[in-house]
Short mmCIF file of C-alpha atoms in Angstrom, two decimals:
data_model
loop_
_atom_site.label_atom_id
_atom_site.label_comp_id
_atom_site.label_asym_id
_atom_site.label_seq_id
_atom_site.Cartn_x
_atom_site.Cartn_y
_atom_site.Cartn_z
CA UNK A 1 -40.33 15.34 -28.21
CA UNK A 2 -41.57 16.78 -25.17
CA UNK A 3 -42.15 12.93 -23.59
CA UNK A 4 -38.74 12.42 -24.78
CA UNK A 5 -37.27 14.98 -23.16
CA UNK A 6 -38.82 14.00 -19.69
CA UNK A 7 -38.51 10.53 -20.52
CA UNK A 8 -34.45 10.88 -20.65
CA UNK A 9 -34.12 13.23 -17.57
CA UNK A 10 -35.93 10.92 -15.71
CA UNK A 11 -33.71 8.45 -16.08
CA UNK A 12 -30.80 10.38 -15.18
CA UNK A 13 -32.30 11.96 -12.61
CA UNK A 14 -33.14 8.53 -11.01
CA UNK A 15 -30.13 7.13 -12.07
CA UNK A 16 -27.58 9.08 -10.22
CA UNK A 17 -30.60 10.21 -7.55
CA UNK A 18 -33.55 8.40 -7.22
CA UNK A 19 -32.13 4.80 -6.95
CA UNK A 20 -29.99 5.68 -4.31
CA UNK A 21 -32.79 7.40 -2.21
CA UNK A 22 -35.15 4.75 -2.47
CA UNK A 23 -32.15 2.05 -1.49
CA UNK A 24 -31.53 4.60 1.34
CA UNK A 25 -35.24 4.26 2.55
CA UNK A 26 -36.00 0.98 2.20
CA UNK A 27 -32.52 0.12 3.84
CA UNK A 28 -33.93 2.27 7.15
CA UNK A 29 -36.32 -0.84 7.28
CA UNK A 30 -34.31 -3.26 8.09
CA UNK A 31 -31.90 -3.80 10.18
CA UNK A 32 -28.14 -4.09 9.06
CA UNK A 33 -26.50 -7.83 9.53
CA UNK A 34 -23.93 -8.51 12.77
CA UNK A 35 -21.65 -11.02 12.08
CA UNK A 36 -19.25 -13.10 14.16
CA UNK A 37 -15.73 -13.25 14.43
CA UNK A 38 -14.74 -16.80 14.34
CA UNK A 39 -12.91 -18.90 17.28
CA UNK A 40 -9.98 -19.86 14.20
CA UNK A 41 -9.57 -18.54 11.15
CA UNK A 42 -10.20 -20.50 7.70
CA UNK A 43 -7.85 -20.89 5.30
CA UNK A 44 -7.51 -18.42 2.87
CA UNK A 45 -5.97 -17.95 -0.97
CA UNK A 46 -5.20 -14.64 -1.73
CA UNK A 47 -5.13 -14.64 -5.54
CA UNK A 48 -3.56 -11.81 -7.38
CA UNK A 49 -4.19 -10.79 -10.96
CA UNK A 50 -0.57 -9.91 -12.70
CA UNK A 51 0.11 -8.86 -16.17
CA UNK A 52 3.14 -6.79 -17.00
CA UNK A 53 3.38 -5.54 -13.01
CA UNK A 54 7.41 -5.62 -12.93
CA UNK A 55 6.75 -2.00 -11.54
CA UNK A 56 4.49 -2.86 -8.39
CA UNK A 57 4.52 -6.46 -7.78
CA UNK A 58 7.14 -6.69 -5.50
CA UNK A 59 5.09 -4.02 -3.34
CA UNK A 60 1.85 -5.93 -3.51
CA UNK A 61 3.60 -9.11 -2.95
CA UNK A 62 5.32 -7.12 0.81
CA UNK A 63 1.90 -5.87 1.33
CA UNK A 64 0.69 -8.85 0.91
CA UNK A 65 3.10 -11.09 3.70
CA UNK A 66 2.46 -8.27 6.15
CA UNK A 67 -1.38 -8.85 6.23
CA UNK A 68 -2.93 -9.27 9.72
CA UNK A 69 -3.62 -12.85 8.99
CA UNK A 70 -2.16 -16.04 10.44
CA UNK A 71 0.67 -16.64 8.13
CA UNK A 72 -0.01 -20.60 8.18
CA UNK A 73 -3.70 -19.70 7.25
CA UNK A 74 -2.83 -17.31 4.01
CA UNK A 75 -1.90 -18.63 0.66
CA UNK A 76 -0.77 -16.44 -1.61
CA UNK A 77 -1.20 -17.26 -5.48
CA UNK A 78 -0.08 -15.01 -8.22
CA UNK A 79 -1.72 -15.96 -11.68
CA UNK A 80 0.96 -14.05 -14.36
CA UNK A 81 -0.09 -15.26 -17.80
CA UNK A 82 1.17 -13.71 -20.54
CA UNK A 83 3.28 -11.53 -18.72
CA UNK A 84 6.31 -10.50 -20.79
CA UNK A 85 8.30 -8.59 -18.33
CA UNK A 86 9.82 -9.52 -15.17
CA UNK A 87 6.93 -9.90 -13.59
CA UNK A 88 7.31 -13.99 -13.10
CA UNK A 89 11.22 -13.52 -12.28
CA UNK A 90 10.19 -10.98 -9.50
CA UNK A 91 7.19 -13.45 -8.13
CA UNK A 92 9.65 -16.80 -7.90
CA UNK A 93 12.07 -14.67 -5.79
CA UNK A 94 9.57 -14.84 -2.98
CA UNK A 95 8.63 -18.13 -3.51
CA UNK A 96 10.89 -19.13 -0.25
CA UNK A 97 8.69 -17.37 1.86
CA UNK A 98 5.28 -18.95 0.41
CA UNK A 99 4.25 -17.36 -2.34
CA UNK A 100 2.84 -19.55 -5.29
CA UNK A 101 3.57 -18.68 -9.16
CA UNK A 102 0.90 -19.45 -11.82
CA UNK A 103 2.26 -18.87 -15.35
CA UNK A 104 2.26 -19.72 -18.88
CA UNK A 105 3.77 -17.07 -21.48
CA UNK A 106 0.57 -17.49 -23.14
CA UNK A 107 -2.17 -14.74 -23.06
CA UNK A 108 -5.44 -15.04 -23.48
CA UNK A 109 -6.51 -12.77 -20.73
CA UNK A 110 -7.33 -12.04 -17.30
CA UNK A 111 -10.27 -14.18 -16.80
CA UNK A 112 -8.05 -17.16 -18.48
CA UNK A 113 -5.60 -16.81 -16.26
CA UNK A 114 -7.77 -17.03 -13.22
CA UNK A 115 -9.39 -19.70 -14.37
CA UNK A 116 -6.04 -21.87 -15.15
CA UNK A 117 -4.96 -21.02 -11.36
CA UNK A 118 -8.11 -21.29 -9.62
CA UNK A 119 -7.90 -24.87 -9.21
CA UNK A 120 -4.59 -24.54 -6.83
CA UNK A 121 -6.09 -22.18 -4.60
CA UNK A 122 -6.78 -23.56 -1.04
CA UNK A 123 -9.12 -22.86 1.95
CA UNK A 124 -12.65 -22.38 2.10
CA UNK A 125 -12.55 -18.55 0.60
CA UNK A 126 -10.93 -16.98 -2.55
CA UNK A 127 -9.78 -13.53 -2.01
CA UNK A 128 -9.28 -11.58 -5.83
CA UNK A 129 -6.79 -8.74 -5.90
CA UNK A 130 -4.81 -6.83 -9.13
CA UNK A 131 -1.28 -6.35 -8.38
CA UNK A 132 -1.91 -2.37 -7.98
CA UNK A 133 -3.54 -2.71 -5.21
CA UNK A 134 -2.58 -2.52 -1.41
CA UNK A 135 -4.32 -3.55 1.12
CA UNK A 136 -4.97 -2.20 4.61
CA UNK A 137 -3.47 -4.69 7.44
CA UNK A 138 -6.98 -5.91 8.69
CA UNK A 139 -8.47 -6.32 5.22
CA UNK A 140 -8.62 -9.80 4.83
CA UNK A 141 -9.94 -10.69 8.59
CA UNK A 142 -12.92 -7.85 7.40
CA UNK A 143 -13.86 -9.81 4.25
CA UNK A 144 -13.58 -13.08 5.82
CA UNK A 145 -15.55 -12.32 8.85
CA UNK A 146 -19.14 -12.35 7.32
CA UNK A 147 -18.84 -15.75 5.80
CA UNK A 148 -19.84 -16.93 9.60
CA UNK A 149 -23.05 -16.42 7.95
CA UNK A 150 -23.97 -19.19 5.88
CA UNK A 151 -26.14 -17.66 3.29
CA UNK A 152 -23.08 -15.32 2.63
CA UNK A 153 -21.34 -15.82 -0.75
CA UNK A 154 -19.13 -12.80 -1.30
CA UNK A 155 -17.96 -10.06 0.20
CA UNK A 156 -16.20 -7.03 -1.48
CA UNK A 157 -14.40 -4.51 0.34
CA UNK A 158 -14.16 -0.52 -0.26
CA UNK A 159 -11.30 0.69 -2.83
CA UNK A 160 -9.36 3.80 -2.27
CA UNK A 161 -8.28 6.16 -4.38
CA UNK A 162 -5.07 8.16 -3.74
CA UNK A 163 -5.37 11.44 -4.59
CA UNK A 164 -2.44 12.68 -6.69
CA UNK A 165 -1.85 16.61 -6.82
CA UNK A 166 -4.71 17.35 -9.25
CA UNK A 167 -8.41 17.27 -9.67
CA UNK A 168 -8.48 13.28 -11.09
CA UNK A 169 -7.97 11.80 -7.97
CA UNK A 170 -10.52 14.10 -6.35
CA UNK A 171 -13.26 13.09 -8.80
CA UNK A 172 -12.25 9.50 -8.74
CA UNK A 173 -11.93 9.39 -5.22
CA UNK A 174 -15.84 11.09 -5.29
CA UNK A 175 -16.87 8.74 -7.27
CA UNK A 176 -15.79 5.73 -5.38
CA UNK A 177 -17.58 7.18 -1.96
CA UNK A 178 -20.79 7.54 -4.13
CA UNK A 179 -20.43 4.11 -5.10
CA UNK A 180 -19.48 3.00 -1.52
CA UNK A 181 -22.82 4.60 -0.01
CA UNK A 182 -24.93 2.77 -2.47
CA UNK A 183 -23.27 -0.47 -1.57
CA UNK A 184 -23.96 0.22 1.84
CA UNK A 185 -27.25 0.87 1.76
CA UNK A 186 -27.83 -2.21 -0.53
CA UNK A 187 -26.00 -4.63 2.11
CA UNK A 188 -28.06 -3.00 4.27
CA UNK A 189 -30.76 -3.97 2.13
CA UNK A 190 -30.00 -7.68 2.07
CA UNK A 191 -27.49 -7.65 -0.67
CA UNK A 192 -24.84 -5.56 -2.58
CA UNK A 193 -25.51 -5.73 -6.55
CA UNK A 194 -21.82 -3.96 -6.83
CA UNK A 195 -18.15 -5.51 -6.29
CA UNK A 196 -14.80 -4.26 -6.46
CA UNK A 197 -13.11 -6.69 -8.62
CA UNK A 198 -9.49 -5.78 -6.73
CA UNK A 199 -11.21 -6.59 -3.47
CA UNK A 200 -13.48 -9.59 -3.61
CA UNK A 201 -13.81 -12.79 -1.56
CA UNK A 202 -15.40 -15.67 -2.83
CA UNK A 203 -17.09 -19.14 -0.66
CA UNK A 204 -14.29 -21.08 -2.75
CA UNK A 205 -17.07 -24.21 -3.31
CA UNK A 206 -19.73 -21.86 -4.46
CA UNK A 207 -17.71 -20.68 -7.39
CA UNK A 208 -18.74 -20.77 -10.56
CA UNK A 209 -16.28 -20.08 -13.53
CA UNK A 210 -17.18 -17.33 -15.54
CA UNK A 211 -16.59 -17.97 -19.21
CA UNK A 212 -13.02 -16.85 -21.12
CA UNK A 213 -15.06 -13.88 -22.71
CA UNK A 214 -16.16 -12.48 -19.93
CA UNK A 215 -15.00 -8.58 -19.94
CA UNK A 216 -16.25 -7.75 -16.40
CA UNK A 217 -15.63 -11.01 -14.40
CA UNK A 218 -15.94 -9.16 -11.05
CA UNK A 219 -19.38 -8.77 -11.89
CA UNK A 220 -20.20 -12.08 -13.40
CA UNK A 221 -19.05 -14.10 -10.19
CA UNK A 222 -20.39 -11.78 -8.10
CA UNK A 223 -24.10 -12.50 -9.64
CA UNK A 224 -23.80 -16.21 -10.11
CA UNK A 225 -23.79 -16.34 -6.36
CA UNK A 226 -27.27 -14.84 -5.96
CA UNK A 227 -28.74 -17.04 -8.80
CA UNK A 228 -27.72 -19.79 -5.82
CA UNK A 229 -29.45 -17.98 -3.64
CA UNK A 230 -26.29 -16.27 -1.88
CA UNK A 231 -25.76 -12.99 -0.35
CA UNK A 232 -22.97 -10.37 -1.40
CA UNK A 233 -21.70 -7.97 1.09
CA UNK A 234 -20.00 -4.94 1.03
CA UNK A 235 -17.66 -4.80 4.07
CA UNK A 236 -16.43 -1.05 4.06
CA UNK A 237 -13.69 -1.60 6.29
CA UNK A 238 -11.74 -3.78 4.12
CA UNK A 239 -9.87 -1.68 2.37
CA UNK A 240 -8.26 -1.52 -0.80
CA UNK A 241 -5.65 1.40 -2.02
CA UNK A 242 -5.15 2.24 -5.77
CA UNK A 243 -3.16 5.11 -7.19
CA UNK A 244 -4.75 7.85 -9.24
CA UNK A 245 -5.25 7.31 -13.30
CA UNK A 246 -2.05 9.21 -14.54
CA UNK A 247 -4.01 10.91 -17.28
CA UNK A 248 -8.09 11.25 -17.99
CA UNK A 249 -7.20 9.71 -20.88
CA UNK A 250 -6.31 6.54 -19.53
CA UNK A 251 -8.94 6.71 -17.13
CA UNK A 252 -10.88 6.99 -20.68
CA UNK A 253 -9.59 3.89 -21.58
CA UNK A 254 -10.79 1.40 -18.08
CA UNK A 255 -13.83 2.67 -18.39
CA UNK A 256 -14.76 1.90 -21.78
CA UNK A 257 -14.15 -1.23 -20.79
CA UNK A 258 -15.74 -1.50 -18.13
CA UNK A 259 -18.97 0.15 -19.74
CA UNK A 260 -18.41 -2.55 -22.32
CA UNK A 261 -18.65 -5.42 -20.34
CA UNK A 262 -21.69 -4.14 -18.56
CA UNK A 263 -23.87 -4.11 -21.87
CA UNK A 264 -22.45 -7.39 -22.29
CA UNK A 265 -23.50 -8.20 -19.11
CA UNK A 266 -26.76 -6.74 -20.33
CA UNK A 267 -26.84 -9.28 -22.89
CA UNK A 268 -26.10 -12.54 -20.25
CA UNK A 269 -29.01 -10.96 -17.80
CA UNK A 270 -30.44 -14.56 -18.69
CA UNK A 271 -27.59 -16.17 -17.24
CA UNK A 272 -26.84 -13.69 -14.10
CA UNK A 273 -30.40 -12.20 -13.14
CA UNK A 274 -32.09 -13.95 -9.99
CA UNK A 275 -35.53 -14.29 -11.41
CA UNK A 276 -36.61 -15.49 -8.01
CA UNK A 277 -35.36 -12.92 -6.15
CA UNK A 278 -37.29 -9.72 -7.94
CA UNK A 279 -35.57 -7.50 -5.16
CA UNK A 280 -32.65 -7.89 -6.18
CA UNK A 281 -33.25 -8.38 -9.99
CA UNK A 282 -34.47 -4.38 -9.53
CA UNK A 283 -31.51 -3.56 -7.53
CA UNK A 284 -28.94 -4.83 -9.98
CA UNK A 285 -31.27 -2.93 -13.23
CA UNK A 286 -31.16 0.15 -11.13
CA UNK A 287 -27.62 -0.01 -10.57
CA UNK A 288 -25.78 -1.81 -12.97
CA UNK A 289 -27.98 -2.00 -16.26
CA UNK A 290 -29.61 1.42 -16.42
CA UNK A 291 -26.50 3.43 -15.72
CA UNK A 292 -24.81 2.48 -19.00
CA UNK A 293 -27.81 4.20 -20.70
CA UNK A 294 -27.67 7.62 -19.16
CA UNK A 295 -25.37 8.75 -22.11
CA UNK A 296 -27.61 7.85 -24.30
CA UNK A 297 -30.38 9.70 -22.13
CA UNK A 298 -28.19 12.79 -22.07
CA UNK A 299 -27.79 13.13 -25.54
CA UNK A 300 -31.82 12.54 -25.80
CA UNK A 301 -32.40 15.24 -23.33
CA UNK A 302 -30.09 17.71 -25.56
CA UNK A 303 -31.71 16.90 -28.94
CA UNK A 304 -35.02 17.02 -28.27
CA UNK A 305 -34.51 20.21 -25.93
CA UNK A 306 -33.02 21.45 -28.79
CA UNK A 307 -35.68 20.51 -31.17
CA UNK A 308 -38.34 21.96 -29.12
CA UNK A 309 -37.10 25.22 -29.22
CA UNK A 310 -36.44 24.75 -32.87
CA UNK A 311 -39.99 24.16 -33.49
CA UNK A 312 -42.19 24.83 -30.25
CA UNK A 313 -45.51 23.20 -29.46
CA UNK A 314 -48.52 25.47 -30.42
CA UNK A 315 -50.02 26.92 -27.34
CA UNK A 316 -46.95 26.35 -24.81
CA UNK A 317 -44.77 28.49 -23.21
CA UNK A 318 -40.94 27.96 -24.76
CA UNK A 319 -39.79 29.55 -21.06
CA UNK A 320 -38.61 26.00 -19.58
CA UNK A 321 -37.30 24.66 -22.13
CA UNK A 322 -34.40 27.96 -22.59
CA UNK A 323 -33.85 27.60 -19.12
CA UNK A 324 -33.44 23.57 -19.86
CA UNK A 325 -31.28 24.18 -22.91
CA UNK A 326 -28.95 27.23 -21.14
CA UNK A 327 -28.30 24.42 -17.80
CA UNK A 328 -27.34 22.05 -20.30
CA UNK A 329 -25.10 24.25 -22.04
CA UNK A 330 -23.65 25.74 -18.89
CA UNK A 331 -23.05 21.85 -17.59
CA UNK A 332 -20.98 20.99 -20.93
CA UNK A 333 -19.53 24.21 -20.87
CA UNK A 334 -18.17 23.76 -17.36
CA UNK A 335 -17.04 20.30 -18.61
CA UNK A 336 -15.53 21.29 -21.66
CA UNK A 337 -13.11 23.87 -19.35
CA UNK A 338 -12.26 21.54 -16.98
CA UNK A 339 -10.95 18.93 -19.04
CA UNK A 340 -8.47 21.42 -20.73
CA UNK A 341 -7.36 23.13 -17.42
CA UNK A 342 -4.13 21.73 -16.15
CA UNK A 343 -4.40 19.42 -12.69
CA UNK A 344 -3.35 21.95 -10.72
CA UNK A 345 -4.89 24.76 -11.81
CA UNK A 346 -7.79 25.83 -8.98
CA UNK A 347 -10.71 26.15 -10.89
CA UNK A 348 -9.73 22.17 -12.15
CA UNK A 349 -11.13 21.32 -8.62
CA UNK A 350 -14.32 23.71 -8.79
CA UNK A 351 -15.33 21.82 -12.48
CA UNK A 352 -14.09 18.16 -11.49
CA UNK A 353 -17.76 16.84 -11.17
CA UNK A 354 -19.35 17.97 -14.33
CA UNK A 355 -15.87 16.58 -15.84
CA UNK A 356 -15.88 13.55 -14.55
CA UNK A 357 -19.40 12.87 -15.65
CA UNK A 358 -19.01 14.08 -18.71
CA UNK A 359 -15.74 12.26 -19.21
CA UNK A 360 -17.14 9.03 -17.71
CA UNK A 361 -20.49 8.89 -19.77
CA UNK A 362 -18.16 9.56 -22.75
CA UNK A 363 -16.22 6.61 -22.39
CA UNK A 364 -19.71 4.71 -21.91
CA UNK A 365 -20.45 5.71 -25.48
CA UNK A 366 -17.09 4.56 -26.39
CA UNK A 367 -17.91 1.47 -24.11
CA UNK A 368 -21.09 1.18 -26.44
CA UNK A 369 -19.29 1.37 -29.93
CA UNK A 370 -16.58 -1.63 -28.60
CA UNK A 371 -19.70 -3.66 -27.58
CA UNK A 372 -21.70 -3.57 -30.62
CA UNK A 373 -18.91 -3.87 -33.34
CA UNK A 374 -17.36 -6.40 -31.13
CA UNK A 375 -14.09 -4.44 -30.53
CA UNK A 376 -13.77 -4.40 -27.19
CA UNK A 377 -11.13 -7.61 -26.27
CA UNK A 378 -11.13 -9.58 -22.81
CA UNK A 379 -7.14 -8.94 -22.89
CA UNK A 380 -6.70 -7.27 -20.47
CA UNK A 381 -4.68 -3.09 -20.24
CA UNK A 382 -4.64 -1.72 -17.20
CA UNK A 383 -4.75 2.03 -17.27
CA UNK A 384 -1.55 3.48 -16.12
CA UNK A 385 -1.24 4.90 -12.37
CA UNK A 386 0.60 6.62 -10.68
CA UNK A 387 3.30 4.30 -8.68
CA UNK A 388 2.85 3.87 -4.84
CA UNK A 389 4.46 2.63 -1.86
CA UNK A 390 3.74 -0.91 -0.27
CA UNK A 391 1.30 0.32 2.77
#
């Protein structure tokens, strides 16, 4: 019990801790890419994910016209399977000024529909974007610009959170910088193992279609392209804005998912891992496959901290493993409080990060259960935000 318990904190602790250090270090060696603006701009798709978005489309769609981007150079393509709403009513109103409708009132999910609309995109890059999402003005010149670089395949750009008036949007906004730091360093590094599936370009001729049961299709495209030997980039000034989750709840909800399709993807590491590229193949373990197994770790660490003070070893002192068993307790305590304080309530703030982990390797076990009974569908339900302005 004892290697158990060391066994699982280790992995936590290098989870959330020691990957990103030793990303950070190794990044110092080299030194970070410089890519060139090009003489004209390529043509570009911008291809935006739609189901049910009567509420925000119409934004995303203005945000979308007033890109800094030559208009004659931008396609915009709006895949809206399935959608029951008025989601494809709202789309053909702007079809005067360019924008292309992809729809059948069939749906057999998100992936589907990209993959039905994929072949009318134009240009020699792909951008991916979810109707939620603005972008900043100079986001799609920022993506495009590292594709000067041949051995480029994707790049992914940083998303946003807005805050709302409670803790949420300060522990998902946390979260997101965490995750943009690690990308960072893993550019850096040679290549990032993480993309942001409402901000991602793809070299349009390096594509490869990810299957109709992919859950986390972000993900999957992403690491085809370094099977073919490509690079993925994180580009943090391409930026993406998303409103806060309007409950933990739903919040809940995406990440199940999303925790989901990563032991799925777990399952595919035969079809996504770039054997010949061990570098990267321990990048995308350290980042992407080991992280859906700290839950399990943290329940590990509990039980057997618990059974060794239940039944101590002969001959050793029982001193560390109180102190052990009181942090824990204090850290699910603090947890525990926070998730029944209301949003605005100041101590909400104080006990956002034990929360939000807490909350967030939760849904991972929930995540877990969807995977292995098969429940968790490629449909695609967007967890309810908040609703924004067009920026």
């Amino acid at each position: 019990m004892t290697v158990l318990f060391f066994v699982c904190i280790c992995l936590i602790v290098y989870v959330y801790a020691g990957y990103p250090l030793l990303v950070t270090l190794l990044a110092k060696l080299r030194k970070p890419s410089q890519f060139v603006t090009p003489d004209t701009w390529p043509e570009v798709t911008l291809l935006i994910a739609a189901y049910n978005e009567e509420a925000v489309i119409a934004n995303k769609l203005e945000n979308s016209l007033a890109l800094d981007y030559p208009a004659k150079r931008l396609h915009i393509l709006v895949a809206a399977d399935g959608s029951s709403d008025q989601t494809a009513d709202i789309v053909r109103r702007f079809e005067p000024r360019g924008v292309a409708l992809s729809y059948e009132p069939a749906r057999r999910g998100k992936m589907a529909a990209i993959n039905r609309a994929f072949p009318n995109t134009r240009g020699g890059v792909v951008v991916f974007s979810d109707a939620n999402n603005m972008y900043d003005a100079g986001a799609i010149k920022a993506l495009i610009r590292p594709f000067s670089d041949p051995t480029v395949g994707a790049t992914t750009g940083a998303k946003r959170i807005l805050k709302g008036d409670g803790a949420l949007g300060e522990s998902e906004g946390l979260y997101w910088k965490y995750e943009s730091f690690i990308k960072k360093q893993e550019t850096r590094l040679g290549c990032c193992t993480a993309v942001a599936g409402e901000i991602i370009a793809l070299r349009r001729a390096a594509f490869v279609t990810p299957p109709d049961y992919v859950i986390n299709d972000d993900f999957y495209m992403g690491m085809r392209l370094t099977r073919q030997g490509y690079r993925v980039v994180y580009v943090p000034e391409a930026h993406s804005f998303e409103p806060v989750s309007l409950s933990a709840e739903d919040e809940v909800g995406r990440r199940a998912r999303i925790v989901a399709g990563r032991y799925q993807a777990i399952a595919l590491a035969h079809q996504l891992l770039p054997f010949k590229r061990p570098l990267i193949v321990w990048q995308i373990v350290s980042h992407k496959f080991l992280r859906p197994l700290v839950p399990l770790a943290m329940i590990g660490a509990l039980l057997s901290n618990l059974w060794l003070l239940l039944f101590p070893v002969s001959g050793q002192s029982v001193l560390w493993q109180q102190v052990a068993f009181i942090l824990q307790i204090l850290f699910y305590a603090a947890a525990a409080i926070g998730s029944r304080l209301p949003k605005t309530h100041p101590l909400a703030k104080i006990l956002y990060l034990p929360t939000f982990l807490v909350q967030s390797n939760g849904a991972a076990l929930i995540g877990l259960y969807r995977f292995l009974t098969g429940r968790q569908s490629v449909l695609w339900q967007r967890a309810p935000r908040q609703l924004q302005q067009s920026k």
